[in-house]
XYZ file of C-alpha atoms in Angstrom:
533
model
C 16.864 -30.040 20.664
C 19.057 -29.186 17.637
C 22.067 -31.016 16.276
C 24.131 -31.164 13.120
C 24.228 -34.583 11.308
C 26.099 -35.690 8.231
C 24.893 -37.969 5.428
C 27.215 -39.592 3.036
C 25.758 -39.527 -0.448
C 27.748 -40.665 -3.509
C 30.961 -40.494 -1.747
C 30.450 -36.955 -0.322
C 29.142 -35.801 3.092
C 26.182 -33.331 3.290
C 25.182 -31.738 6.514
C 21.674 -31.103 8.038
C 20.443 -29.219 10.990
C 18.172 -31.855 12.823
C 15.482 -30.959 15.389
C 14.923 -33.839 17.847
C 12.118 -34.262 20.362
C 10.609 -37.129 22.280
C 7.747 -38.882 20.613
C 5.890 -41.466 22.815
C 8.816 -41.334 25.202
C 11.499 -41.957 22.555
C 13.882 -39.546 20.934
C 12.972 -38.916 17.275
C 14.076 -36.500 14.545
C 11.028 -34.269 13.879
C 12.553 -31.941 11.436
C 15.744 -31.201 9.405
C 17.116 -28.425 7.263
C 19.744 -28.904 4.632
C 22.922 -26.932 5.283
C 25.241 -28.063 2.454
C 28.685 -29.414 2.172
C 31.528 -28.447 4.532
C 32.677 -25.943 2.019
C 29.247 -24.372 1.892
C 29.206 -23.984 5.682
C 32.621 -22.527 5.635
C 31.591 -19.811 3.047
C 28.467 -18.940 5.016
C 30.537 -18.716 8.253
C 32.880 -16.340 6.499
C 29.885 -14.120 5.478
C 29.582 -15.252 1.957
C 27.041 -17.407 0.202
C 27.009 -20.246 -2.318
C 27.004 -18.803 -5.869
C 23.562 -18.845 -7.464
C 23.254 -20.824 -10.692
C 20.137 -19.023 -11.886
C 17.224 -16.838 -10.890
C 13.751 -16.186 -12.052
C 11.190 -13.581 -11.041
C 7.456 -14.033 -10.557
C 4.609 -12.051 -9.191
C 3.516 -12.980 -5.678
C 1.214 -10.492 -4.104
C -1.653 -10.780 -6.505
C -1.639 -14.513 -6.624
C -1.358 -14.841 -2.878
C -4.078 -12.234 -2.132
C -6.547 -13.882 -4.545
C -5.774 -17.283 -3.287
C -6.254 -16.185 0.311
C -9.590 -14.659 -0.526
C -10.743 -17.904 -2.263
C -9.853 -19.715 0.993
C -11.845 -17.213 2.969
C -14.814 -17.924 0.796
C -14.161 -21.618 1.110
C -14.832 -21.841 -2.574
C -13.414 -25.340 -3.083
C -15.541 -26.888 -0.394
C -18.647 -25.029 -1.373
C -18.310 -25.906 -5.087
C -17.708 -29.593 -4.378
C -20.739 -29.657 -2.152
C -22.823 -28.015 -4.881
C -21.380 -30.301 -7.538
C -22.249 -33.562 -5.624
C -20.366 -36.849 -5.721
C -17.133 -36.865 -7.771
C -14.585 -39.558 -8.508
C -12.060 -37.362 -10.285
C -9.143 -35.812 -8.384
C -8.351 -32.979 -8.091
C -11.960 -32.023 -7.710
C -14.090 -29.798 -9.694
C -13.945 -27.211 -6.839
C -10.191 -27.166 -7.038
C -10.120 -26.632 -10.779
C -12.717 -23.967 -10.537
C -10.645 -22.140 -7.937
C -7.555 -22.445 -10.274
C -9.721 -21.064 -13.111
C -10.754 -18.080 -10.966
C -7.221 -17.500 -9.737
C -5.921 -17.602 -13.335
C -8.633 -15.153 -14.657
C -8.095 -12.630 -11.879
C -4.217 -12.552 -12.061
C -3.354 -13.413 -15.633
C -6.373 -13.026 -17.909
C -4.474 -12.709 -21.081
C -2.124 -15.746 -20.616
C -2.866 -19.262 -21.613
C -3.610 -21.612 -18.579
C -0.613 -23.912 -19.183
C 1.857 -21.073 -19.630
C 0.531 -19.321 -16.384
C 0.474 -22.564 -14.286
C 4.022 -23.676 -15.271
C 5.774 -20.772 -13.538
C 2.997 -19.491 -11.098
C 3.777 -18.950 -7.476
C 0.548 -20.786 -6.673
C 2.368 -24.047 -6.935
C 4.231 -23.087 -3.728
C 1.099 -21.660 -2.032
C -1.421 -24.418 -2.449
C -1.718 -26.989 0.336
C -1.883 -29.821 0.029
C 0.237 -29.520 -3.103
C -1.278 -31.383 -6.014
C 0.919 -33.925 -7.899
C 3.016 -32.389 -10.564
C 1.209 -34.239 -13.407
C -2.328 -33.743 -11.858
C -2.669 -30.130 -13.256
C -2.269 -29.819 -17.051
C -4.120 -27.684 -19.618
C -5.977 -30.846 -20.915
C -7.018 -32.119 -17.433
C -8.081 -28.665 -16.398
C -10.310 -28.201 -19.501
C -11.756 -31.711 -18.967
C -12.669 -30.760 -15.438
C -14.354 -27.521 -16.570
C -16.559 -29.526 -18.973
C -18.158 -31.086 -15.848
C -19.754 -27.782 -15.061
C -23.306 -28.634 -16.219
C -26.033 -25.966 -16.227
C -27.426 -27.332 -13.005
C -23.885 -27.313 -11.399
C -23.297 -23.728 -12.613
C -26.485 -22.568 -10.923
C -25.666 -24.484 -7.682
C -22.091 -22.954 -7.689
C -23.398 -19.337 -8.128
C -25.927 -19.838 -5.232
C -23.239 -21.376 -2.999
C -20.778 -18.439 -3.609
C -23.553 -15.938 -3.068
C -24.087 -17.518 0.313
C -20.422 -17.368 1.072
C -20.358 -13.548 0.268
C -23.405 -13.034 2.462
C -21.731 -14.998 5.260
C -18.719 -12.767 5.081
C -20.562 -9.500 4.845
C -23.252 -10.282 7.421
C -25.859 -7.463 7.531
C -23.917 -5.522 4.843
C -25.014 -8.115 2.293
C -28.725 -7.807 2.808
C -29.189 -4.984 0.323
C -28.296 -5.396 -3.339
C -28.247 -3.662 -6.676
C -29.393 -4.791 -10.062
C -27.116 -3.623 -12.873
C -26.603 -4.178 -16.569
C -23.003 -4.479 -18.045
C -24.025 -4.051 -21.723
C -20.502 -4.550 -23.116
C -19.476 -7.736 -21.380
C -17.736 -9.685 -24.091
C -17.747 -10.580 -27.851
C -17.890 -14.303 -28.741
C -17.382 -15.852 -32.201
C -20.704 -17.575 -32.921
C -20.722 -21.329 -33.163
C -23.590 -23.603 -34.202
C -25.646 -22.092 -31.382
C -26.426 -18.989 -33.413
C -27.931 -18.202 -36.810
C -24.692 -16.488 -38.004
C -21.787 -18.930 -37.561
C -18.358 -17.259 -37.627
C -19.586 -13.838 -36.733
C -18.954 -11.992 -33.433
C -21.889 -11.918 -31.155
C -21.909 -9.144 -28.552
C -22.984 -10.122 -25.117
C -24.253 -8.172 -22.195
C -24.398 -9.285 -18.558
C -27.205 -8.654 -16.016
C -26.145 -8.808 -12.396
C -27.308 -8.504 -8.877
C -24.464 -7.190 -6.684
C -24.097 -6.239 -3.165
C -24.902 -2.656 -2.406
C -21.610 -2.408 -0.353
C -18.810 -3.130 -2.713
C -20.699 -4.110 -5.903
C -19.805 -7.823 -5.294
C -21.542 -10.063 -7.839
C -24.096 -12.502 -6.400
C -26.154 -13.729 -9.448
C -25.821 -13.174 -13.172
C -27.361 -13.722 -16.550
C -25.525 -13.402 -19.853
C -27.564 -12.419 -22.863
C -27.140 -11.642 -26.599
C -27.339 -7.903 -27.272
C -29.151 -8.424 -30.547
C -31.963 -9.996 -28.643
C -31.562 -8.343 -25.257
C -34.423 -8.158 -22.838
C -35.553 -4.828 -21.475
C -33.623 -3.785 -18.460
C -36.737 -3.810 -16.319
C -37.539 -7.417 -17.220
C -33.853 -8.393 -16.746
C -33.744 -6.863 -13.352
C -37.098 -8.489 -12.373
C -35.735 -11.967 -13.321
C -32.397 -11.522 -11.495
C -34.240 -10.130 -8.396
C -36.492 -13.235 -8.383
C -33.456 -15.446 -8.302
C -32.122 -13.539 -5.309
C -35.187 -12.931 -3.112
C -33.313 -12.688 0.268
C -32.126 -9.150 -0.332
C -33.849 -5.842 -1.074
C -32.769 -5.110 -4.623
C -32.433 -1.541 -6.013
C -32.417 -1.047 -9.747
C -29.469 0.923 -11.042
C -29.860 2.384 -14.654
C -27.932 4.711 -16.874
C -29.300 7.613 -18.856
C -29.717 5.535 -22.074
C -32.109 3.157 -20.205
C -34.226 5.688 -18.530
C -36.664 5.820 -21.398
C -37.321 2.063 -20.978
C -38.499 2.389 -17.435
C -41.739 3.663 -16.088
C -40.478 5.205 -12.944
C -43.949 6.368 -11.947
C -44.856 2.693 -11.395
C -41.538 1.475 -9.956
C -39.949 1.586 -6.537
C -36.410 1.077 -5.420
C -34.222 2.719 -8.095
C -31.158 4.866 -8.574
C -30.359 6.082 -12.032
C -28.954 8.831 -14.225
C -31.032 11.056 -16.532
C -29.987 12.718 -19.867
C -28.440 15.983 -18.876
C -29.776 17.659 -22.082
C -33.353 16.944 -20.998
C -33.164 18.908 -17.718
C -32.049 22.485 -18.491
C -33.489 23.904 -15.286
C -31.282 21.496 -13.154
C -28.039 21.830 -15.292
C -28.393 25.531 -15.262
C -28.520 25.909 -11.444
C -25.219 27.175 -10.206
C -26.461 28.394 -6.818
C -24.842 27.798 -3.420
C -26.735 24.631 -2.936
C -23.834 22.383 -3.911
C -22.053 20.646 -1.152
C -19.021 18.421 -0.982
C -20.068 14.749 -1.039
C -17.094 13.006 0.608
C -13.621 14.552 0.342
C -11.895 11.234 1.100
C -13.927 8.911 -1.220
C -14.941 11.494 -3.845
C -12.268 14.169 -4.110
C -13.514 17.254 -5.983
C -17.186 16.008 -6.166
C -20.016 18.340 -5.120
C -23.665 17.777 -5.284
C -27.006 19.576 -5.290
C -29.701 17.646 -3.486
C -33.060 18.861 -4.733
C -36.460 17.761 -6.202
C -37.863 17.843 -9.746
C -40.590 16.394 -11.811
C -39.525 13.186 -13.560
C -42.082 11.220 -15.649
C -44.855 13.278 -14.057
C -43.840 12.556 -10.530
C -41.895 14.855 -8.102
C -38.648 12.873 -7.312
C -35.567 13.409 -5.374
C -32.908 14.478 -7.820
C -29.196 14.929 -7.266
C -27.028 16.971 -9.574
C -23.410 16.062 -9.153
C -20.333 18.112 -10.387
C -16.946 16.508 -10.611
C -13.979 18.876 -10.888
C -11.912 16.028 -12.415
C -14.496 15.293 -15.069
C -15.093 18.913 -15.746
C -11.336 19.385 -16.593
C -11.255 16.236 -18.722
C -14.418 17.300 -20.691
C -13.040 20.819 -21.106
C -9.822 19.485 -22.579
C -11.727 17.163 -24.893
C -14.092 19.981 -26.041
C -11.066 22.282 -26.604
C -9.460 19.645 -28.880
C -12.778 19.114 -30.646
C -13.213 22.885 -31.212
C -9.719 23.327 -32.465
C -10.244 20.468 -34.970
C -13.480 22.017 -36.207
C -11.956 25.407 -36.600
C -8.996 24.129 -38.472
C -11.250 22.185 -40.789
C -13.455 25.268 -41.361
C -10.308 27.312 -42.058
C -9.270 24.735 -44.625
C -12.650 24.862 -46.254
C -12.676 28.699 -46.268
C -9.201 28.833 -47.802
C -10.268 26.286 -50.516
C -13.342 28.498 -51.357
C -11.303 31.549 -51.529
C -8.568 29.986 -53.692
C -11.216 28.512 -56.038
C -10.155 24.981 -55.575
C -13.506 24.187 -54.008
C -16.203 25.179 -56.507
C -19.203 23.386 -55.024
C -22.581 25.038 -54.757
C -24.172 26.260 -51.468
C -25.779 22.879 -50.951
C -22.472 21.115 -51.207
C -20.665 23.601 -48.923
C -23.474 23.309 -46.421
C -23.054 19.524 -46.459
C -19.344 19.915 -45.868
C -19.854 22.216 -42.963
C -22.330 19.756 -41.462
C -19.847 16.998 -41.784
C -17.302 19.053 -39.815
C -19.521 20.009 -36.951
C -22.430 17.378 -36.944
C -23.283 15.860 -33.627
C -20.689 17.804 -31.823
C -20.950 20.297 -29.013
C -19.114 22.817 -31.185
C -22.372 23.527 -32.983
C -23.465 25.377 -29.875
C -20.492 27.785 -29.888
C -19.697 28.426 -33.650
C -21.195 31.106 -35.638
C -20.883 30.407 -39.449
C -21.668 32.711 -42.211
C -21.766 32.003 -45.982
C -21.694 34.734 -48.565
C -22.279 34.379 -52.269
C -24.472 32.043 -54.254
C -22.573 30.819 -57.381
C -19.803 28.250 -57.289
C -16.369 29.889 -57.213
C -17.914 33.020 -55.488
C -18.998 31.493 -52.212
C -17.038 32.699 -49.163
C -17.116 31.277 -45.615
C -16.356 33.052 -42.360
C -16.804 31.826 -38.796
C -16.268 32.886 -35.134
C -16.340 31.333 -31.748
C -18.893 32.663 -29.301
C -16.975 32.855 -26.099
C -20.061 33.512 -24.066
C -21.646 30.330 -25.413
C -18.465 28.441 -24.462
C -18.799 29.644 -20.917
C -22.380 28.597 -20.790
C -21.507 25.210 -22.130
C -18.931 24.753 -19.480
C -21.179 25.891 -16.700
C -24.168 23.768 -17.642
C -22.702 20.594 -18.968
C -18.969 19.907 -18.049
C -18.586 17.637 -15.119
C -22.263 17.227 -14.325
C -24.494 14.306 -13.937
C -28.222 14.187 -12.968
C -29.277 11.304 -10.709
C -32.819 10.368 -9.668
C -33.746 8.067 -6.815
C -36.527 7.164 -4.466
C -34.148 6.067 -1.748
C -33.458 8.291 1.214
C -29.787 7.291 1.394
C -26.984 9.902 2.016
C -25.784 11.487 -1.197
C -22.468 9.588 -1.045
C -24.383 6.276 -1.035
C -26.512 7.222 -3.972
C -23.389 8.247 -5.941
C -21.758 4.903 -4.904
C -24.686 2.964 -6.283
C -24.874 4.975 -9.456
C -21.180 4.248 -10.042
C -21.458 0.473 -9.466
C -21.973 -0.277 -13.181
C -18.969 1.765 -14.120
C -16.755 -0.099 -11.739
C -18.091 -3.481 -12.916
C -17.574 -2.488 -16.499
C -13.933 -1.621 -15.717
C -13.480 -4.854 -13.944
C -14.900 -7.014 -16.809
C -12.815 -5.141 -19.248
C -9.790 -6.191 -17.241
C -10.998 -9.737 -16.689
C -12.137 -10.525 -20.233
C -10.260 -8.125 -22.485
C -10.387 -9.337 -26.058
C -9.624 -12.955 -25.173
C -12.951 -14.517 -25.967
C -13.209 -13.325 -29.506
C -9.878 -14.884 -30.503
C -10.499 -18.510 -29.284
C -12.481 -20.058 -32.090
C -16.182 -20.720 -31.966
C -17.967 -20.521 -28.755
C -20.733 -23.078 -27.781
C -23.365 -22.268 -25.230
C -21.513 -24.293 -22.658
C -18.227 -22.576 -23.272
C -20.024 -19.134 -22.902
C -21.658 -20.275 -19.730
C -18.372 -21.533 -18.194
C -16.439 -18.407 -19.314
C -19.222 -16.230 -17.746
C -19.210 -18.111 -14.548
C -15.394 -17.856 -14.108
C -15.449 -14.157 -15.058
C -18.306 -13.450 -12.556
C -16.542 -15.395 -9.762
C -13.289 -13.595 -10.542
C -15.150 -10.282 -10.154
C -16.756 -11.493 -6.971
C -13.261 -12.194 -5.449
C -11.658 -9.034 -6.679
C -14.560 -6.753 -5.706
C -14.500 -8.270 -2.189
C -10.773 -7.369 -2.068
C -11.546 -3.992 -3.406
C -14.091 -3.474 -0.681
C -11.576 -4.426 1.986
C -9.004 -2.109 0.518
C -11.508 0.800 0.396
C -12.421 0.271 4.029
C -8.794 0.575 4.815
C -8.642 3.940 3.144
C -7.281 2.855 -0.204
C -9.777 3.812 -2.906
C -8.536 1.680 -5.830
C -10.163 0.122 -8.943
C -9.720 -3.604 -9.334
C -7.012 -3.111 -11.927
C -5.199 -0.595 -9.704
C -5.495 -2.887 -6.729
C -4.084 -5.904 -8.560
C -1.390 -3.821 -10.130
C -0.269 -2.793 -6.614
C -0.285 -6.319 -5.462
C 1.552 -7.565 -8.570
C 4.306 -5.197 -7.647
C 4.976 -7.450 -4.744
C 7.376 -9.870 -6.455
C 9.266 -12.924 -5.662
C 12.835 -13.938 -6.875
C 13.614 -17.723 -6.823
C 17.332 -18.312 -6.561
C 18.675 -21.654 -7.637
C 22.040 -22.608 -6.230
C 24.361 -25.019 -7.890
C 24.126 -28.694 -6.923
C 27.042 -30.130 -4.942
C 25.971 -33.740 -5.594
C 22.541 -33.584 -3.890
C 19.382 -31.912 -4.832
C 19.672 -28.418 -6.165
C 18.649 -25.808 -3.530
C 16.271 -22.927 -4.126
C 15.786 -19.813 -2.066
C 12.659 -17.587 -2.394
C 13.035 -14.017 -1.643
C 10.251 -11.224 -1.846
C 10.954 -7.760 -3.314
C 11.049 -4.569 -1.411
C 7.660 -3.040 -0.941
C 6.295 0.513 -1.128
C 4.311 1.872 1.830
C 1.090 1.063 0.005
C 2.258 -2.336 -0.987
C 3.178 -3.023 2.671
C -0.271 -1.848 3.825
C -1.878 -4.344 1.268
C 0.571 -7.065 2.359
C -0.729 -6.769 5.965
C -4.386 -6.229 4.919
C -4.606 -9.438 3.054
C -2.331 -11.447 5.494
C 0.207 -12.256 2.842
C 2.848 -13.066 5.487
C 1.381 -16.548 5.839
C 2.247 -17.327 2.180
C 5.665 -15.630 2.241
C 8.844 -17.719 1.923
C 10.347 -18.625 5.263
């Protein structure tokens, strides 16, 4: 039953809408909503509203979606169980969940600045005390992540992912993200003050490339990829692990003695494959891979007949053609400049020096394949240069190289699944570029513990966002993590603060209008439960 009641505070009357019900047989007020003064109510009845004293805008969709995914993973409970008995409140699990939320939604912002205005303060229930979350208390909590606890947390989250994915989580990929981060070395290295490049080995789900276990390593003392994959696979024995390698790693692996792999091969080493332009190319998956065709065939690799898939991407072809055209134009312009200098006598080098200059212009570039260069004369001041572009060679270069990739595998998966596995590393590299950026190198010297904690938070943020990306992909939205979070970030919230009339200032939260795609994501991630009422 509803009724309006008035309360006299400081000599003024403020009105509330009270909800009453019987509790244990007696009438009780079970809820009330502030309406304002009589003037406020009169204004509202006339179709107006109380004047707002201020407003601020903050992102809503990204924070709500990531927090909802953390809840689905039950991250706080699982971390606290893995960490063991704790006296501190909020718990380590809560602080780690905040760290992951921060890394996934505002990786370039300091924690205190992010938390002070974050919508998470209105989403998290039960709401922590206002003074319970500070930058200092948060960093103290993260120092409680010992090596043993980090290992336990990683295993607990991997189990949570498996629980969510069910049978889809029983197959995994081992991948290497060679350019994970750069840390300024502390006393843990032999070169204090210098940047140390770090790589990251991962085992991820085959479906969605969701990280399960990881190992950070220094690139100046990196293990071979085969050894790294073996170590990671041994830490995750419950799944069938497929090794995913790129062309630069192919020479490190003895494919003749290995099973369970998907990798790319150097295109330049397989002329017979890149030269094939027959009708064997077929569309891979028009919805997931627009413009991608593939030739599914067999070839000899490391002395063994293997399944080989040659892919051709129309998008990549166009991009490489543009890049090559720019490269060729630059080389021709530089050669024209050199020819003019020789003809004018301002360049009086001998033939050796001119050859060196030509090599500098075209060295290591594909333009070497299409440029014909002629030198006449032998004495300085008499040397003349001419050049021409071989258009037939340009056409062959485009046909054989542009847009193509050679994949090798011993798996009998559909072509689309082989391509998906081969691209897992690319997606992960993109994700970690988004999550880590350049932040680690600018934060002073990094101890082994700081690096381990930074890596754990980054990997967990990738786990959460790749789980979200997988769900969006299944709903027909093929987005990278950065694109997905950008769409969600576009779902904003405006907080209106109304002037105080003697009581507590009132605020009102309003969500921004949404595009059709944003509305689809709003429904997909169940953001209505976090929306202001």
